[in-house]
C-alpha atoms as a PDB file:
ATOM      1  CA  UNK A   1      -1.915  -7.430 -15.620  1.00  0.00           C
ATOM      2  CA  UNK A   2      -2.241  -5.768 -12.217  1.00  0.00           C
ATOM      3  CA  UNK A   3       0.148  -3.173 -10.827  1.00  0.00           C
ATOM      4  CA  UNK A   4       0.196  -1.929  -7.252  1.00  0.00           C
ATOM      5  CA  UNK A   5      -0.213   1.818  -6.739  1.00  0.00           C
ATOM      6  CA  UNK A   6       0.637   1.799  -3.052  1.00  0.00           C
ATOM      7  CA  UNK A   7       3.264   4.556  -3.199  1.00  0.00           C
ATOM      8  CA  UNK A   8       0.925   7.020  -4.891  1.00  0.00           C
ATOM      9  CA  UNK A   9      -1.921   6.233  -2.489  1.00  0.00           C
ATOM     10  CA  UNK A  10       0.310   6.724   0.558  1.00  0.00           C
ATOM     11  CA  UNK A  11       1.625   9.992  -0.924  1.00  0.00           C
ATOM     12  CA  UNK A  12      -1.932  11.218  -1.545  1.00  0.00           C
ATOM     13  CA  UNK A  13      -2.965  10.314   1.993  1.00  0.00           C
ATOM     14  CA  UNK A  14       0.003  12.267   3.366  1.00  0.00           C
ATOM     15  CA  UNK A  15      -1.092  15.290   1.320  1.00  0.00           C
ATOM     16  CA  UNK A  16      -4.528  14.882   2.899  1.00  0.00           C
ATOM     17  CA  UNK A  17      -2.908  15.145   6.324  1.00  0.00           C
ATOM     18  CA  UNK A  18      -2.464  11.528   7.388  1.00  0.00           C
ATOM     19  CA  UNK A  19       0.914  11.286   9.064  1.00  0.00           C
ATOM     20  CA  UNK A  20       2.170   7.710   8.855  1.00  0.00           C
ATOM     21  CA  UNK A  21       5.455   6.280   7.679  1.00  0.00           C
ATOM     22  CA  UNK A  22       6.129   3.069   5.803  1.00  0.00           C
ATOM     23  CA  UNK A  23       7.814   1.737   8.938  1.00  0.00           C
ATOM     24  CA  UNK A  24       4.726   2.493  11.032  1.00  0.00           C
ATOM     25  CA  UNK A  25       2.476   0.789   8.487  1.00  0.00           C
ATOM     26  CA  UNK A  26       4.772  -2.243   8.432  1.00  0.00           C
ATOM     27  CA  UNK A  27       4.722  -2.434  12.225  1.00  0.00           C
ATOM     28  CA  UNK A  28       0.919  -2.238  12.374  1.00  0.00           C
ATOM     29  CA  UNK A  29       0.685  -4.986   9.749  1.00  0.00           C
ATOM     30  CA  UNK A  30       3.291  -7.187  11.389  1.00  0.00           C
ATOM     31  CA  UNK A  31       5.548  -7.258   8.331  1.00  0.00           C
ATOM     32  CA  UNK A  32       9.160  -6.235   7.884  1.00  0.00           C
ATOM     33  CA  UNK A  33      10.087  -2.784   6.588  1.00  0.00           C
ATOM     34  CA  UNK A  34      11.732  -4.599   3.665  1.00  0.00           C
ATOM     35  CA  UNK A  35       8.424  -6.258   2.744  1.00  0.00           C
ATOM     36  CA  UNK A  36       6.626  -2.924   2.935  1.00  0.00           C
ATOM     37  CA  UNK A  37       9.299  -1.362   0.747  1.00  0.00           C
ATOM     38  CA  UNK A  38       8.877  -4.132  -1.841  1.00  0.00           C
ATOM     39  CA  UNK A  39       5.154  -3.352  -2.057  1.00  0.00           C
ATOM     40  CA  UNK A  40       5.703   0.406  -2.256  1.00  0.00           C
ATOM     41  CA  UNK A  41       8.322   0.128  -5.001  1.00  0.00           C
ATOM     42  CA  UNK A  42       6.216  -2.342  -6.959  1.00  0.00           C
ATOM     43  CA  UNK A  43       8.731  -5.172  -6.720  1.00  0.00           C
ATOM     44  CA  UNK A  44       6.009  -7.286  -5.107  1.00  0.00           C
ATOM     45  CA  UNK A  45       2.228  -7.085  -4.995  1.00  0.00           C
ATOM     46  CA  UNK A  46       0.474  -7.778  -1.690  1.00  0.00           C
ATOM     47  CA  UNK A  47      -2.089 -10.566  -1.487  1.00  0.00           C
ATOM     48  CA  UNK A  48      -5.710  -9.465  -1.416  1.00  0.00           C
ATOM     49  CA  UNK A  49      -6.099 -10.216   2.296  1.00  0.00           C
ATOM     50  CA  UNK A  50      -3.033  -8.089   3.008  1.00  0.00           C
ATOM     51  CA  UNK A  51      -4.303  -5.310   0.758  1.00  0.00           C
ATOM     52  CA  UNK A  52      -7.534  -5.102   2.772  1.00  0.00           C
ATOM     53  CA  UNK A  53      -5.511  -4.647   5.950  1.00  0.00           C
ATOM     54  CA  UNK A  54      -3.288  -2.020   4.308  1.00  0.00           C
ATOM     55  CA  UNK A  55      -6.320  -0.138   2.969  1.00  0.00           C
ATOM     56  CA  UNK A  56      -7.867  -0.090   6.442  1.00  0.00           C
ATOM     57  CA  UNK A  57      -4.670   1.267   8.010  1.00  0.00           C
ATOM     58  CA  UNK A  58      -4.179   4.096   5.511  1.00  0.00           C
ATOM     59  CA  UNK A  59      -7.880   4.850   5.045  1.00  0.00           C
ATOM     60  CA  UNK A  60      -8.571   4.006   1.428  1.00  0.00           C
ATOM     61  CA  UNK A  61     -10.527   1.498  -0.638  1.00  0.00           C
ATOM     62  CA  UNK A  62      -8.739  -1.667  -1.705  1.00  0.00           C
ATOM     63  CA  UNK A  63      -9.299  -0.921  -5.391  1.00  0.00           C
ATOM     64  CA  UNK A  64      -7.317   2.308  -5.017  1.00  0.00           C
ATOM     65  CA  UNK A  65      -4.206   0.229  -4.295  1.00  0.00           C
ATOM     66  CA  UNK A  66      -4.208  -1.461  -7.704  1.00  0.00           C
ATOM     67  CA  UNK A  67      -4.251  -0.474 -11.337  1.00  0.00           C
ATOM     68  CA  UNK A  68      -5.244  -2.760 -14.199  1.00  0.00           C
ATOM     69  CA  UNK A  69      -2.921  -2.556 -17.174  1.00  0.00           C
ATOM     70  CA  UNK A  70      -4.476  -3.726 -20.453  1.00  0.00           C
ATOM     71  CA  UNK A  71      -2.689  -6.583 -22.217  1.00  0.00           C
END
């Protein structure tokens, strides 16, 4: 099972000094704030293509956005 860790990655990036809001990320990605919120809260998991774009915007590796949970 795969779980998104988007909220923790965004929080860590903010601690590192990157100043970007969920709304700004959503706008840059061309998605609704509601969609971004669903990814951040873990209600939905972004597709791989979308995750690459998100990683580029916030300055992380794609694998940082996900966590594998053993069965």
